[in-house]
Amino acid sequence: MQEKILVIGACGQIGVELTATLRKKYGSENIIASDVREENALLVGTGPFVILDAMNKGTIQTLIKKEKITIVYLLAALLSATGEKNPKLCWELNMESLQNVLDIGVEEKLKIFWPSSIAVFGTTTPRENTPQKTVIEPTTMYGVTKYAGELLCQYYKKRFGLDVRSVRYPGLISWKSEPGGGTTDYAVDIFYGAIREGKYTSFLSENTYLPMMYMDDAIRATLELMTAPKEKLKNSLAYNLSAISFSPKEIAEAIKKRIPNFEISYEPDFHQPIADSWPKSIDDSVARADWGWHHEYDLEKMVSVMLENLKMKLVK
Ligand code: SER
């Protein structure tokens, strides 16, 4: 059967790259990109795009019926830092959009991908090699919506047999599209600082370790999970997913090897307590066992690829 896919939130950091990869795999005309924002420049001319509000169930369902959609990737969300500035909107957008898509999923028999995050974990969780099953008491509104969302997905799966799949993404690092409103965003911003000004001021302290991943690994993980045989996926909440763990000091050292004059300084702000509530590293052995997940980018490889590509993008 030819899959027909709708990406909701296609103009965000993940959406832009996921849409491009899906278009290569399934054919451009079979991937409908949508967002409440105007079309991202990287998507223009690459396939169909519609303006869509993830909180408007009626318009989403009409589009899904009209286009005979079989799979939905729901990526629209407010992230951790923005969520702390506007917790009410964070709850409303993140939960309403998910419940809309889950309800439509049951009615239209869709397969769904919805991302969770390392933000589900809080200060009571073991911080090193955080296991798949552990204490989960998120402290940010973003984390609350992600854990509530995981439970909601699990409920729809068990109650209605819905095929909804999810991973707990770590901080994602990419050069094509920029992140926005997250606590892990410093690990992308630092490259822009390094190339444009030779320096960067980190909003996290030098030894703040967080789980991170290069975008190509994240996109591959997403597609591998979505195409894995259903019977292999025994874990009913979102899968832990891990690749690299580093601190601002360590990524700065890796950049300095390639840009010797690079200088980093530290001015921790409201992002710090959010980062301090999250794990330093993640145990993703369940994902590795269930659907064969493995990462390809370590810190050095990721830093090289980021600098090479961003230099070409920024220094024109
Ligand atoms: N990258 C996200 C954030 O920092 C975590 O999922 O909010």
Short mmCIF file of C-alpha atoms and ligand atoms in Angstrom, two decimals:
data_model
loop_
_atom_site.label_atom_id
_atom_site.label_comp_id
_atom_site.label_asym_id
_atom_site.label_seq_id
_atom_site.Cartn_x
_atom_site.Cartn_y
_atom_site.Cartn_z
CA MET A 1 0.00 0.00 0.00
CA GLN A 2 1.24 3.48 -0.85
CA GLU A 3 1.57 5.43 2.39
CA LYS A 4 0.32 9.01 2.44
CA ILE A 5 1.84 11.06 5.22
CA LEU A 6 0.92 14.28 7.04
CA VAL A 7 3.61 16.11 9.03
CA ILE A 8 2.12 18.55 11.54
CA GLY A 9 4.69 21.12 12.70
CA ALA A 10 6.80 20.63 9.57
CA CYS A 11 8.57 23.99 9.87
CA GLY A 12 10.25 23.27 13.19
CA GLN A 13 13.75 21.93 13.82
CA ILE A 14 12.79 18.26 13.39
CA GLY A 15 9.95 18.82 10.93
CA VAL A 16 12.04 20.38 8.17
CA GLU A 17 14.54 17.52 8.07
CA LEU A 18 11.98 14.78 8.65
CA THR A 19 9.82 16.10 5.80
CA ALA A 20 12.81 16.16 3.42
CA THR A 21 13.78 12.58 4.33
CA LEU A 22 10.21 11.29 4.03
CA ARG A 23 9.88 12.96 0.61
CA LYS A 24 12.98 11.14 -0.60
CA LYS A 25 11.73 7.82 0.75
CA TYR A 26 8.04 7.91 -0.22
CA GLY A 27 7.92 10.48 -3.05
CA SER A 28 7.31 14.23 -2.61
CA GLU A 29 3.63 14.18 -3.57
CA ASN A 30 2.89 11.64 -0.80
CA ILE A 31 4.15 13.87 2.01
CA ILE A 32 1.97 16.80 3.04
CA ALA A 33 3.88 19.27 5.18
CA SER A 34 1.85 21.54 7.46
CA ASP A 35 2.45 24.21 10.05
CA VAL A 36 0.69 27.15 11.64
CA ARG A 37 3.68 29.25 10.50
CA GLU A 38 4.49 30.19 6.93
CA GLU A 39 6.37 27.61 4.92
CA ASN A 40 10.02 27.21 5.90
CA ALA A 41 12.33 28.36 3.07
CA LEU A 42 13.98 24.92 3.00
CA LEU A 43 10.64 23.28 2.20
CA VAL A 44 9.48 25.71 -0.50
CA GLY A 45 9.15 23.97 -3.85
CA THR A 46 9.85 20.48 -2.47
CA GLY A 47 6.23 19.27 -2.18
CA PRO A 48 2.74 20.07 -0.90
CA PHE A 49 2.40 22.47 2.05
CA VAL A 50 -0.70 23.66 3.94
CA ILE A 51 -1.22 26.08 6.80
CA LEU A 52 -2.76 24.05 9.64
CA ASP A 53 -3.49 24.76 13.31
CA ALA A 54 -2.73 21.64 15.38
CA MET A 55 -5.41 22.69 17.86
CA ASN A 56 -8.17 22.67 15.24
CA LYS A 57 -9.43 19.09 15.08
CA GLY A 58 -12.01 19.77 12.37
CA THR A 59 -9.59 21.11 9.79
CA ILE A 60 -7.03 18.37 10.50
CA GLN A 61 -9.63 15.64 10.08
CA THR A 62 -11.02 17.15 6.87
CA LEU A 63 -7.51 17.27 5.39
CA ILE A 64 -6.75 13.69 6.47
CA LYS A 65 -9.96 12.40 4.86
CA LYS A 66 -9.52 14.43 1.68
CA GLU A 67 -5.89 13.39 1.18
CA LYS A 68 -6.44 9.78 2.35
CA ILE A 69 -3.63 10.11 4.90
CA THR A 70 -2.37 6.86 6.48
CA ILE A 71 0.42 8.14 8.79
CA VAL A 72 0.70 11.32 10.88
CA TYR A 73 3.84 12.75 12.46
CA LEU A 74 2.71 15.25 15.10
CA LEU A 75 5.64 17.54 15.88
CA ALA A 76 3.89 20.78 16.88
CA ALA A 77 4.81 21.70 20.46
CA LEU A 78 6.10 24.36 22.81
CA LEU A 79 9.49 23.32 24.22
CA SER A 80 10.93 23.51 27.74
CA ALA A 81 12.18 27.10 27.99
CA THR A 82 9.23 28.66 26.13
CA GLY A 83 6.91 26.41 28.13
CA GLU A 84 8.19 27.87 31.41
CA LYS A 85 7.41 31.35 30.11
CA ASN A 86 3.88 30.33 29.14
CA PRO A 87 2.89 27.12 30.98
CA LYS A 88 -0.81 27.41 30.16
CA LEU A 89 -0.25 27.65 26.42
CA CYS A 90 2.31 24.85 26.65
CA TRP A 91 -0.27 22.52 28.24
CA GLU A 92 -3.02 23.56 25.84
CA LEU A 93 -1.01 23.26 22.62
CA ASN A 94 0.91 20.10 23.52
CA MET A 95 -2.06 18.17 24.96
CA GLU A 96 -4.88 19.38 22.71
CA SER A 97 -2.95 18.71 19.53
CA LEU A 98 -2.08 15.22 20.73
CA GLN A 99 -5.60 14.32 21.79
CA ASN A 100 -6.96 15.64 18.48
CA VAL A 101 -4.59 13.47 16.49
CA LEU A 102 -5.16 10.40 18.69
CA ASP A 103 -8.95 10.72 18.32
CA ILE A 104 -8.68 11.17 14.55
CA GLY A 105 -6.21 8.26 14.52
CA VAL A 106 -8.82 5.93 16.00
CA GLU A 107 -11.55 7.15 13.62
CA GLU A 108 -9.40 7.10 10.47
CA LYS A 109 -7.20 4.12 11.44
CA LEU A 110 -3.92 6.02 11.25
CA LYS A 111 -0.41 5.15 12.33
CA ILE A 112 0.99 7.98 14.46
CA PHE A 113 4.38 9.26 15.57
CA TRP A 114 4.54 11.66 18.48
CA PRO A 115 7.83 12.70 20.12
CA SER A 116 8.45 12.56 23.84
CA SER A 117 11.60 13.91 25.49
CA ILE A 118 14.24 13.49 28.17
CA ALA A 119 12.22 16.28 29.83
CA VAL A 120 9.87 13.65 31.27
CA PHE A 121 12.57 12.96 33.86
CA GLY A 122 12.91 15.11 36.97
CA THR A 123 15.12 15.57 40.01
CA THR A 124 13.99 12.30 41.62
CA THR A 125 15.14 10.22 38.61
CA PRO A 126 18.61 8.59 38.66
CA ARG A 127 20.69 11.03 36.57
CA GLU A 128 23.29 8.73 35.07
CA ASN A 129 22.32 6.03 32.59
CA THR A 130 18.69 6.74 33.32
CA PRO A 131 16.79 3.47 32.79
CA GLN A 132 13.76 2.98 30.56
CA LYS A 133 11.55 2.29 33.57
CA THR A 134 12.26 4.58 36.50
CA VAL A 135 10.81 7.27 38.74
CA ILE A 136 9.21 9.92 36.51
CA GLU A 137 8.32 13.25 38.13
CA PRO A 138 8.93 16.05 35.63
CA THR A 139 9.40 19.58 36.98
CA THR A 140 8.78 21.64 33.84
CA MET A 141 5.39 22.11 32.18
CA TYR A 142 6.94 20.76 28.97
CA GLY A 143 7.99 17.60 30.83
CA VAL A 144 4.54 17.32 32.38
CA THR A 145 2.91 17.45 28.92
CA LYS A 146 5.38 14.90 27.55
CA TYR A 147 4.75 12.40 30.35
CA ALA A 148 0.98 12.97 30.30
CA GLY A 149 1.19 12.52 26.52
CA GLU A 150 3.05 9.23 26.87
CA LEU A 151 0.35 7.95 29.21
CA LEU A 152 -2.37 9.17 26.84
CA CYS A 153 -0.71 7.36 23.91
CA GLN A 154 -0.43 4.21 26.01
CA TYR A 155 -4.11 4.47 26.90
CA TYR A 156 -5.21 4.83 23.25
CA LYS A 157 -2.96 1.95 22.29
CA LYS A 158 -4.42 -0.38 24.91
CA ARG A 159 -8.02 0.81 24.81
CA PHE A 160 -8.47 1.34 21.05
CA GLY A 161 -5.61 -0.66 19.51
CA LEU A 162 -4.15 2.55 18.00
CA ASP A 163 -0.66 2.19 16.51
CA VAL A 164 1.09 5.18 18.08
CA ARG A 165 4.86 5.18 18.49
CA SER A 166 7.19 7.46 20.42
CA VAL A 167 10.76 8.13 21.53
CA ARG A 168 12.23 10.32 24.26
CA TYR A 169 14.47 12.52 22.11
CA PRO A 170 17.56 13.99 23.74
CA GLY A 171 18.73 17.48 22.68
CA LEU A 172 18.90 17.52 18.88
CA ILE A 173 21.74 19.17 16.98
CA SER A 174 21.35 20.23 13.36
CA TRP A 175 22.66 22.82 10.93
CA LYS A 176 19.81 22.97 8.40
CA SER A 177 16.98 24.23 10.60
CA GLU A 178 17.34 26.03 13.90
CA PRO A 179 15.80 24.94 17.20
CA GLY A 180 13.66 27.30 19.24
CA GLY A 181 12.73 27.57 22.90
CA GLY A 182 14.61 24.55 24.25
CA THR A 183 17.16 24.13 27.03
CA THR A 184 19.48 22.06 24.86
CA ASP A 185 19.54 24.78 22.15
CA TYR A 186 22.91 26.08 23.40
CA ALA A 187 24.54 23.07 21.70
CA VAL A 188 23.39 24.46 18.33
CA ASP A 189 23.77 28.20 19.11
CA ILE A 190 27.41 27.62 20.08
CA PHE A 191 28.30 26.76 16.46
CA TYR A 192 26.72 29.97 15.16
CA GLY A 193 28.71 31.93 17.78
CA ALA A 194 31.92 30.11 16.91
CA ILE A 195 31.63 30.77 13.17
CA ARG A 196 30.23 34.30 13.27
CA GLU A 197 32.15 35.80 16.21
CA GLY A 198 34.69 33.24 17.42
CA LYS A 199 33.03 33.25 20.84
CA TYR A 200 29.92 32.15 22.69
CA THR A 201 28.30 32.78 26.07
CA SER A 202 26.62 29.64 27.35
CA PHE A 203 23.39 29.91 29.33
CA LEU A 204 24.35 26.65 31.09
CA SER A 205 27.32 26.22 33.42
CA GLU A 206 30.49 24.53 32.14
CA ASN A 207 29.93 21.09 33.68
CA THR A 208 26.24 20.67 32.86
CA TYR A 209 26.06 17.31 31.09
CA LEU A 210 23.01 16.59 28.96
CA PRO A 211 22.05 13.79 26.53
CA MET A 212 22.32 14.96 22.90
CA MET A 213 22.06 13.56 19.37
CA TYR A 214 22.93 14.65 15.84
CA MET A 215 19.81 15.18 13.72
CA ASP A 216 20.64 12.49 11.12
CA ASP A 217 20.64 9.89 13.89
CA ALA A 218 17.35 11.23 15.23
CA ILE A 219 15.62 11.10 11.84
CA ARG A 220 16.93 7.61 11.16
CA ALA A 221 15.74 6.48 14.62
CA THR A 222 12.30 7.90 13.91
CA LEU A 223 11.93 6.13 10.56
CA GLU A 224 13.33 2.87 11.92
CA LEU A 225 10.87 2.92 14.78
CA MET A 226 7.98 3.72 12.43
CA THR A 227 8.84 0.87 10.05
CA ALA A 228 9.68 -1.72 12.73
CA PRO A 229 7.27 -4.68 12.95
CA LYS A 230 4.61 -3.88 15.55
CA GLU A 231 5.12 -7.15 17.45
CA LYS A 232 8.74 -6.21 18.20
CA LEU A 233 7.73 -3.07 20.07
CA LYS A 234 7.09 -4.47 23.52
CA ASN A 235 7.70 -1.26 25.43
CA SER A 236 4.39 0.58 25.76
CA LEU A 237 5.63 4.07 26.73
CA ALA A 238 8.09 6.14 24.66
CA TYR A 239 11.51 4.59 24.10
CA ASN A 240 14.63 6.03 25.74
CA LEU A 241 17.00 7.05 22.96
CA SER A 242 20.60 8.04 23.41
CA ALA A 243 23.73 8.92 21.47
CA ILE A 244 26.14 11.48 23.00
CA SER A 245 26.46 13.09 26.41
CA PHE A 246 28.63 16.19 26.89
CA SER A 247 28.93 19.46 28.81
CA PRO A 248 29.34 23.01 27.41
CA LYS A 249 33.04 22.78 28.33
CA GLU A 250 33.50 19.55 26.37
CA ILE A 251 31.75 20.75 23.21
CA ALA A 252 33.73 24.01 23.43
CA GLU A 253 36.98 21.99 23.57
CA ALA A 254 35.92 19.99 20.51
CA ILE A 255 35.20 23.27 18.64
CA LYS A 256 38.54 24.77 19.78
CA LYS A 257 40.38 21.87 18.13
CA ARG A 258 38.99 23.10 14.83
CA ILE A 259 38.74 26.86 15.56
CA PRO A 260 41.72 27.52 17.87
CA ASN A 261 40.71 31.11 18.75
CA PHE A 262 37.24 30.11 19.90
CA GLU A 263 36.36 31.36 23.38
CA ILE A 264 33.52 30.30 25.64
CA SER A 265 32.15 32.06 28.71
CA TYR A 266 29.35 31.03 31.05
CA GLU A 267 26.35 32.99 32.27
CA PRO A 268 23.84 30.46 33.59
CA ASP A 269 20.27 31.78 33.59
CA PHE A 270 16.74 30.37 33.99
CA HIS A 271 17.70 27.44 31.73
CA GLN A 272 20.10 26.09 34.39
CA PRO A 273 17.54 24.64 36.84
CA ILE A 274 15.72 23.01 33.89
CA ALA A 275 18.95 21.33 32.75
CA ASP A 276 19.77 20.36 36.35
CA SER A 277 16.47 18.49 36.59
CA TRP A 278 17.26 16.31 33.53
CA PRO A 279 19.49 13.24 33.19
CA LYS A 280 23.16 13.48 32.26
CA SER A 281 23.03 10.29 30.22
CA ILE A 282 20.39 7.79 29.13
CA ASP A 283 20.24 3.98 29.03
CA ASP A 284 18.54 3.10 25.75
CA SER A 285 19.20 -0.65 25.79
CA VAL A 286 15.48 -1.41 25.41
CA ALA A 287 15.32 0.47 22.07
CA ARG A 288 18.52 -1.24 20.96
CA ALA A 289 17.07 -4.67 21.82
CA ASP A 290 13.50 -4.15 20.54
CA TRP A 291 14.13 -2.48 17.14
CA GLY A 292 17.88 -2.49 16.69
CA TRP A 293 18.54 1.19 17.38
CA HIS A 294 22.18 2.34 17.26
CA HIS A 295 23.71 5.81 16.91
CA GLU A 296 26.38 6.76 14.38
CA TYR A 297 27.52 10.23 15.44
CA ASP A 298 29.80 10.76 18.45
CA LEU A 299 30.91 14.20 19.69
CA GLU A 300 33.90 14.57 17.32
CA LYS A 301 32.02 13.47 14.21
CA MET A 302 29.06 15.69 15.05
CA VAL A 303 31.24 18.77 15.67
CA SER A 304 33.11 18.25 12.37
CA VAL A 305 29.91 17.91 10.34
CA MET A 306 28.28 20.89 12.05
CA LEU A 307 31.25 23.20 11.46
CA GLU A 308 31.80 22.14 7.85
CA ASN A 309 28.17 22.61 6.86
CA LEU A 310 27.42 25.73 8.89
CA LYS A 311 30.52 27.45 7.54
CA MET A 312 29.25 26.87 4.02
CA LYS A 313 25.78 28.06 5.00
CA LEU A 314 26.86 31.20 6.90
CA VAL A 315 30.03 32.35 5.14
CA LYS A 316 28.77 33.19 1.67
N1 SER B 1 15.34 19.84 23.37
C1 SER B 1 14.24 19.91 24.29
C2 SER B 1 14.33 21.11 25.13
O1 SER B 1 15.42 21.53 25.42
C3 SER B 1 14.20 18.70 25.15
O2 SER B 1 13.31 17.80 24.60
O3 SER B 1 13.33 21.61 25.54
#
